[in-house]
């Protein structure tokens, strides 16, 4: 068989030799980092495998249940596998949890009672939680049920304001929420180690307080999870990291039996708890997605690092920067203009396996004060473990890039984003020498 040159297939995909070569030069420098990511993925793969073996996963666990879903052995097995992987007493992993916000809202409302106060020691939480908490008034918010809220902003350098946190903890403080990922904010994402230090500090001041960590986009980035460093509940979405791109819906809450049982009562009904909830035939995707998640997360991480290293030498601010250690899969690139954002997102869209022929345009999305552009061509709608990019059209004109079920797909996305900007005359490539560091 004749050997094809890799650049030929890229040329067919619309990537010029100049962009391809620039990418290859960048990639050469990234081998040691990719090796580190592979080593972490290998550890996490064995962690998941060992949980599957310990719980004697078998084909009988793939059977669909309907109706009430009593005695659903597959569902129970999946929850034990999550609990063992996260090293927690219990887990609630359900397709009935519709998204990450739903999982977080369930964890909060199940473990806060009227008169209690919720504390966020890491500043304002993710947008959608503002209505859950009642920071923005909303029917059925925690505020409506008499749960108070307090937050302590991060210090200007992005670190924890320990004095402020100590002062904010009071007799009403019942639950502390810590968001690991920066989400769409400009603060740094926290390492599991930092989260552990914060939890220890808080529990030293108030031992009975519960701590929930919003782990969205963080799963399997490190070899430890927030549940390994004292979180009572670790919460996330199955259409992000732990679903491995295969889970079509779902959320998880891993934690203490006490907290998780309450979550189950809140999700279904008091008295019913975890005993109900048919799996509707989704379990094979949930098991297999969890099995694949460590390597899928590794691919997404490599894509994010590749993007940072491609765009930083071109003069665009990138967060995290090209060398920093990663604690989630999100890459922000500040492009400085609306035109570049649009071109970037068109490139990402053109690299997708689904809807690659679609042209993303900025639109006025409900709940945002500026137009938003999004690129996503995903097998699962809204899945952001799949290759995607988005951002509000306003200074600093930053796009948030994430996902890629395979590194090669993410690589094509990054190359195509640069190609589209180049074609529109919005950027120029450095000389070969300038790339060397
Ligand atoms: C995605 C995300 C959420 C909410 O998840 P949805 O599935 O979109 O509801 C919450 N917190 C963080 C940090 C996230 O990234």
PDB file of N, CA, C and O in Angstrom, residues 22-70:
ATOM      1  N   UNK A  22       3.122  25.121  10.626  1.00  0.00           N
ATOM      2  CA  UNK A  22       3.174  25.872  11.887  1.00  0.00           C
ATOM      3  C   UNK A  22       2.677  24.972  13.029  1.00  0.00           C
ATOM      4  O   UNK A  22       3.314  24.873  14.076  1.00  0.00           O
ATOM      5  N   UNK A  23       1.581  24.289  12.791  1.00  0.00           N
ATOM      6  CA  UNK A  23       1.031  23.386  13.800  1.00  0.00           C
ATOM      7  C   UNK A  23       1.997  22.263  14.151  1.00  0.00           C
ATOM      8  O   UNK A  23       2.163  21.928  15.328  1.00  0.00           O
ATOM      9  N   UNK A  24       2.654  21.709  13.151  1.00  0.00           N
ATOM     10  CA  UNK A  24       3.588  20.610  13.409  1.00  0.00           C
ATOM     11  C   UNK A  24       4.777  21.092  14.238  1.00  0.00           C
ATOM     12  O   UNK A  24       5.259  20.378  15.119  1.00  0.00           O
ATOM     13  N   UNK A  25       5.235  22.302  13.957  1.00  0.00           N
ATOM     14  CA  UNK A  25       6.364  22.843  14.733  1.00  0.00           C
ATOM     15  C   UNK A  25       5.959  23.022  16.200  1.00  0.00           C
ATOM     16  O   UNK A  25       6.721  22.748  17.112  1.00  0.00           O
ATOM     17  N   UNK A  26       4.731  23.506  16.410  1.00  0.00           N
ATOM     18  CA  UNK A  26       4.242  23.679  17.787  1.00  0.00           C
ATOM     19  C   UNK A  26       4.125  22.309  18.465  1.00  0.00           C
ATOM     20  O   UNK A  26       4.546  22.128  19.616  1.00  0.00           O
ATOM     21  N   UNK A  27       3.573  21.359  17.748  1.00  0.00           N
ATOM     22  CA  UNK A  27       3.345  20.029  18.332  1.00  0.00           C
ATOM     23  C   UNK A  27       4.645  19.375  18.779  1.00  0.00           C
ATOM     24  O   UNK A  27       4.685  18.696  19.815  1.00  0.00           O
ATOM     25  N   UNK A  28       5.707  19.576  17.995  1.00  0.00           N
ATOM     26  CA  UNK A  28       7.019  19.000  18.341  1.00  0.00           C
ATOM     27  C   UNK A  28       7.405  19.338  19.780  1.00  0.00           C
ATOM     28  O   UNK A  28       7.943  18.505  20.505  1.00  0.00           O
ATOM     29  N   UNK A  29       7.102  20.604  20.160  1.00  0.00           N
ATOM     30  CA  UNK A  29       7.505  21.065  21.503  1.00  0.00           C
ATOM     31  C   UNK A  29       6.613  20.489  22.595  1.00  0.00           C
ATOM     32  O   UNK A  29       6.933  20.594  23.769  1.00  0.00           O
ATOM     33  N   UNK A  30       5.476  19.942  22.208  1.00  0.00           N
ATOM     34  CA  UNK A  30       4.489  19.557  23.222  1.00  0.00           C
ATOM     35  C   UNK A  30       4.572  18.089  23.633  1.00  0.00           C
ATOM     36  O   UNK A  30       3.837  17.658  24.528  1.00  0.00           O
ATOM     37  N   UNK A  31       5.468  17.326  23.007  1.00  0.00           N
ATOM     38  CA  UNK A  31       5.528  15.890  23.305  1.00  0.00           C
ATOM     39  C   UNK A  31       5.665  15.577  24.793  1.00  0.00           C
ATOM     40  O   UNK A  31       4.945  14.725  25.307  1.00  0.00           O
ATOM     41  N   UNK A  32       6.588  16.253  25.505  1.00  0.00           N
ATOM     42  CA  UNK A  32       6.723  15.917  26.938  1.00  0.00           C
ATOM     43  C   UNK A  32       5.435  16.165  27.725  1.00  0.00           C
ATOM     44  O   UNK A  32       5.069  15.390  28.597  1.00  0.00           O
ATOM     45  N   UNK A  33       4.728  17.241  27.359  1.00  0.00           N
ATOM     46  CA  UNK A  33       3.468  17.526  28.074  1.00  0.00           C
ATOM     47  C   UNK A  33       2.409  16.499  27.738  1.00  0.00           C
ATOM     48  O   UNK A  33       1.631  16.098  28.596  1.00  0.00           O
ATOM     49  N   UNK A  34       2.376  16.095  26.497  1.00  0.00           N
ATOM     50  CA  UNK A  34       1.395  15.086  26.108  1.00  0.00           C
ATOM     51  C   UNK A  34       1.690  13.770  26.818  1.00  0.00           C
ATOM     52  O   UNK A  34       0.770  13.035  27.195  1.00  0.00           O
ATOM     53  N   UNK A  35       2.968  13.480  27.018  1.00  0.00           N
ATOM     54  CA  UNK A  35       3.334  12.257  27.754  1.00  0.00           C
ATOM     55  C   UNK A  35       2.793  12.295  29.181  1.00  0.00           C
ATOM     56  O   UNK A  35       2.307  11.299  29.709  1.00  0.00           O
ATOM     57  N   UNK A  36       2.896  13.464  29.811  1.00  0.00           N
ATOM     58  CA  UNK A  36       2.373  13.609  31.185  1.00  0.00           C
ATOM     59  C   UNK A  36       0.866  13.380  31.210  1.00  0.00           C
ATOM     60  O   UNK A  36       0.342  12.740  32.122  1.00  0.00           O
ATOM     61  N   UNK A  37       0.186  13.937  30.224  1.00  0.00           N
ATOM     62  CA  UNK A  37      -1.275  13.769  30.159  1.00  0.00           C
ATOM     63  C   UNK A  37      -1.627  12.300  29.962  1.00  0.00           C
ATOM     64  O   UNK A  37      -2.541  11.771  30.606  1.00  0.00           O
ATOM     65  N   UNK A  38      -0.860  11.635  29.089  1.00  0.00           N
ATOM     66  CA  UNK A  38      -1.110  10.205  28.863  1.00  0.00           C
ATOM     67  C   UNK A  38      -0.903   9.402  30.143  1.00  0.00           C
ATOM     68  O   UNK A  38      -1.642   8.456  30.417  1.00  0.00           O
ATOM     69  N   UNK A  39       0.097   9.777  30.921  1.00  0.00           N
ATOM     70  CA  UNK A  39       0.366   9.037  32.166  1.00  0.00           C
ATOM     71  C   UNK A  39      -0.794   9.193  33.143  1.00  0.00           C
ATOM     72  O   UNK A  39      -1.192   8.245  33.824  1.00  0.00           O
ATOM     73  N   UNK A  40      -1.363  10.391  33.193  1.00  0.00           N
ATOM     74  CA  UNK A  40      -2.502  10.627  34.076  1.00  0.00           C
ATOM     75  C   UNK A  40      -3.735   9.866  33.571  1.00  0.00           C
ATOM     76  O   UNK A  40      -4.477   9.284  34.352  1.00  0.00           O
ATOM     77  N   UNK A  41      -3.916   9.872  32.264  1.00  0.00           N
ATOM     78  CA  UNK A  41      -5.056   9.149  31.682  1.00  0.00           C
ATOM     79  C   UNK A  41      -4.919   7.650  31.963  1.00  0.00           C
ATOM     80  O   UNK A  41      -5.911   6.974  32.256  1.00  0.00           O
ATOM     81  N   UNK A  42      -3.692   7.163  31.892  1.00  0.00           N
ATOM     82  CA  UNK A  42      -3.461   5.738  32.156  1.00  0.00           C
ATOM     83  C   UNK A  42      -3.848   5.400  33.596  1.00  0.00           C
ATOM     84  O   UNK A  42      -4.541   4.417  33.859  1.00  0.00           O
ATOM     85  N   UNK A  43      -3.435   6.249  34.522  1.00  0.00           N
ATOM     86  CA  UNK A  43      -3.787   6.026  35.928  1.00  0.00           C
ATOM     87  C   UNK A  43      -5.310   6.028  36.100  1.00  0.00           C
ATOM     88  O   UNK A  43      -5.892   5.144  36.735  1.00  0.00           O
ATOM     89  N   UNK A  44      -5.948   7.025  35.497  1.00  0.00           N
ATOM     90  CA  UNK A  44      -7.407   7.135  35.651  1.00  0.00           C
ATOM     91  C   UNK A  44      -8.143   5.999  34.964  1.00  0.00           C
ATOM     92  O   UNK A  44      -9.188   5.545  35.435  1.00  0.00           O
ATOM     93  N   UNK A  45      -7.585   5.529  33.835  1.00  0.00           N
ATOM     94  CA  UNK A  45      -8.203   4.382  33.165  1.00  0.00           C
ATOM     95  C   UNK A  45      -8.208   3.166  34.094  1.00  0.00           C
ATOM     96  O   UNK A  45      -9.214   2.472  34.225  1.00  0.00           O
ATOM     97  N   UNK A  46      -7.090   2.937  34.755  1.00  0.00           N
ATOM     98  CA  UNK A  46      -7.015   1.772  35.657  1.00  0.00           C
ATOM     99  C   UNK A  46      -7.908   1.973  36.889  1.00  0.00           C
ATOM    100  O   UNK A  46      -8.457   1.011  37.427  1.00  0.00           O
ATOM    101  N   UNK A  47      -8.056   3.229  37.299  1.00  0.00           N
ATOM    102  CA  UNK A  47      -8.947   3.524  38.434  1.00  0.00           C
ATOM    103  C   UNK A  47     -10.394   3.144  38.070  1.00  0.00           C
ATOM    104  O   UNK A  47     -11.088   2.487  38.851  1.00  0.00           O
ATOM    105  N   UNK A  48     -10.817   3.522  36.877  1.00  0.00           N
ATOM    106  CA  UNK A  48     -12.177   3.192  36.430  1.00  0.00           C
ATOM    107  C   UNK A  48     -12.318   1.680  36.232  1.00  0.00           C
ATOM    108  O   UNK A  48     -13.312   1.081  36.659  1.00  0.00           O
ATOM    109  N   UNK A  49     -11.317   1.091  35.582  1.00  0.00           N
ATOM    110  CA  UNK A  49     -11.364  -0.362  35.359  1.00  0.00           C
ATOM    111  C   UNK A  49     -11.463  -1.116  36.667  1.00  0.00           C
ATOM    112  O   UNK A  49     -12.228  -2.074  36.797  1.00  0.00           O
ATOM    113  N   UNK A  50     -10.675  -0.705  37.644  1.00  0.00           N
ATOM    114  CA  UNK A  50     -10.680  -1.447  38.896  1.00  0.00           C
ATOM    115  C   UNK A  50     -12.036  -1.320  39.586  1.00  0.00           C
ATOM    116  O   UNK A  50     -12.522  -2.279  40.193  1.00  0.00           O
ATOM    117  N   UNK A  51     -12.682  -0.158  39.448  1.00  0.00           N
ATOM    118  CA  UNK A  51     -14.028  -0.008  40.022  1.00  0.00           C
ATOM    119  C   UNK A  51     -15.022  -0.900  39.284  1.00  0.00           C
ATOM    120  O   UNK A  51     -15.934  -1.476  39.888  1.00  0.00           O
ATOM    121  N   UNK A  52     -14.865  -1.034  37.984  1.00  0.00           N
ATOM    122  CA  UNK A  52     -15.770  -1.890  37.204  1.00  0.00           C
ATOM    123  C   UNK A  52     -15.569  -3.357  37.569  1.00  0.00           C
ATOM    124  O   UNK A  52     -16.534  -4.118  37.700  1.00  0.00           O
ATOM    125  N   UNK A  53     -14.319  -3.742  37.754  1.00  0.00           N
ATOM    126  CA  UNK A  53     -14.040  -5.146  38.106  1.00  0.00           C
ATOM    127  C   UNK A  53     -14.509  -5.461  39.517  1.00  0.00           C
ATOM    128  O   UNK A  53     -15.108  -6.507  39.761  1.00  0.00           O
ATOM    129  N   UNK A  54     -14.216  -4.535  40.435  1.00  0.00           N
ATOM    130  CA  UNK A  54     -14.610  -4.749  41.827  1.00  0.00           C
ATOM    131  C   UNK A  54     -16.124  -4.965  41.937  1.00  0.00           C
ATOM    132  O   UNK A  54     -16.597  -5.784  42.725  1.00  0.00           O
ATOM    133  N   UNK A  55     -16.877  -4.233  41.132  1.00  0.00           N
ATOM    134  CA  UNK A  55     -18.339  -4.332  41.198  1.00  0.00           C
ATOM    135  C   UNK A  55     -18.915  -5.359  40.224  1.00  0.00           C
ATOM    136  O   UNK A  55     -20.123  -5.399  40.012  1.00  0.00           O
ATOM    137  N   UNK A  56     -18.015  -6.178  39.649  1.00  0.00           N
ATOM    138  CA  UNK A  56     -18.424  -7.307  38.811  1.00  0.00           C
ATOM    139  C   UNK A  56     -19.420  -6.889  37.736  1.00  0.00           C
ATOM    140  O   UNK A  56     -20.471  -7.530  37.561  1.00  0.00           O
ATOM    141  N   UNK A  57     -19.048  -5.811  37.022  1.00  0.00           N
ATOM    142  CA  UNK A  57     -19.898  -5.365  35.917  1.00  0.00           C
ATOM    143  C   UNK A  57     -20.056  -6.499  34.913  1.00  0.00           C
ATOM    144  O   UNK A  57     -19.072  -7.137  34.533  1.00  0.00           O
ATOM    145  N   UNK A  58     -21.293  -6.746  34.498  1.00  0.00           N
ATOM    146  CA  UNK A  58     -21.545  -7.810  33.527  1.00  0.00           C
ATOM    147  C   UNK A  58     -22.640  -7.369  32.567  1.00  0.00           C
ATOM    148  O   UNK A  58     -23.306  -6.349  32.794  1.00  0.00           O
ATOM    149  N   UNK A  59     -22.826  -8.161  31.520  1.00  0.00           N
ATOM    150  CA  UNK A  59     -23.805  -7.808  30.480  1.00  0.00           C
ATOM    151  C   UNK A  59     -25.219  -7.693  31.054  1.00  0.00           C
ATOM    152  O   UNK A  59     -26.046  -6.942  30.523  1.00  0.00           O
ATOM    153  N   UNK A  60     -25.490  -8.397  32.150  1.00  0.00           N
ATOM    154  CA  UNK A  60     -26.842  -8.311  32.729  1.00  0.00           C
ATOM    155  C   UNK A  60     -27.128  -6.886  33.221  1.00  0.00           C
ATOM    156  O   UNK A  60     -28.285  -6.483  33.318  1.00  0.00           O
ATOM    157  N   UNK A  61     -26.064  -6.129  33.517  1.00  0.00           N
ATOM    158  CA  UNK A  61     -26.247  -4.758  33.998  1.00  0.00           C
ATOM    159  C   UNK A  61     -26.642  -3.780  32.894  1.00  0.00           C
ATOM    160  O   UNK A  61     -26.916  -2.621  33.166  1.00  0.00           O
ATOM    161  N   UNK A  62     -26.630  -4.271  31.650  1.00  0.00           N
ATOM    162  CA  UNK A  62     -26.967  -3.368  30.539  1.00  0.00           C
ATOM    163  C   UNK A  62     -28.464  -3.381  30.221  1.00  0.00           C
ATOM    164  O   UNK A  62     -28.922  -2.650  29.343  1.00  0.00           O
ATOM    165  N   UNK A  63     -29.216  -4.227  30.910  1.00  0.00           N
ATOM    166  CA  UNK A  63     -30.641  -4.388  30.583  1.00  0.00           C
ATOM    167  C   UNK A  63     -31.420  -3.102  30.849  1.00  0.00           C
ATOM    168  O   UNK A  63     -31.179  -2.402  31.840  1.00  0.00           O
ATOM    169  N   UNK A  64     -32.362  -2.820  29.953  1.00  0.00           N
ATOM    170  CA  UNK A  64     -33.216  -1.645  30.114  1.00  0.00           C
ATOM    171  C   UNK A  64     -34.285  -1.915  31.168  1.00  0.00           C
ATOM    172  O   UNK A  64     -34.809  -3.026  31.254  1.00  0.00           O
ATOM    173  N   UNK A  65     -34.602  -0.922  31.968  1.00  0.00           N
ATOM    174  CA  UNK A  65     -35.768  -1.008  32.843  1.00  0.00           C
ATOM    175  C   UNK A  65     -36.697   0.151  32.505  1.00  0.00           C
ATOM    176  O   UNK A  65     -36.279   1.168  31.954  1.00  0.00           O
ATOM    177  N   UNK A  66     -37.965  -0.047  32.844  1.00  0.00           N
ATOM    178  CA  UNK A  66     -38.985   0.966  32.551  1.00  0.00           C
ATOM    179  C   UNK A  66     -39.841   1.166  33.802  1.00  0.00           C
ATOM    180  O   UNK A  66     -39.611   0.514  34.827  1.00  0.00           O
ATOM    181  N   UNK A  67     -40.805   2.034  33.696  1.00  0.00           N
ATOM    182  CA  UNK A  67     -41.727   2.227  34.817  1.00  0.00           C
ATOM    183  C   UNK A  67     -41.025   2.765  36.055  1.00  0.00           C
ATOM    184  O   UNK A  67     -40.218   3.671  35.976  1.00  0.00           O
ATOM    185  N   UNK A  68     -41.329   2.179  37.206  1.00  0.00           N
ATOM    186  CA  UNK A  68     -40.698   2.646  38.452  1.00  0.00           C
ATOM    187  C   UNK A  68     -39.195   2.394  38.478  1.00  0.00           C
ATOM    188  O   UNK A  68     -38.445   3.125  39.095  1.00  0.00           O
ATOM    189  N   UNK A  69     -38.781   1.308  37.839  1.00  0.00           N
ATOM    190  CA  UNK A  69     -37.364   0.968  37.882  1.00  0.00           C
ATOM    191  C   UNK A  69     -36.924   0.383  39.218  1.00  0.00           C
ATOM    192  O   UNK A  69     -35.780   0.566  39.630  1.00  0.00           O
ATOM    193  N   UNK A  70     -37.824  -0.328  39.893  1.00  0.00           N
ATOM    194  CA  UNK A  70     -37.417  -0.999  41.138  1.00  0.00           C
ATOM    195  C   UNK A  70     -36.375  -2.075  40.829  1.00  0.00           C
ATOM    196  O   UNK A  70     -36.410  -2.692  39.766  1.00  0.00           O
TER     197      UNK A  70
END
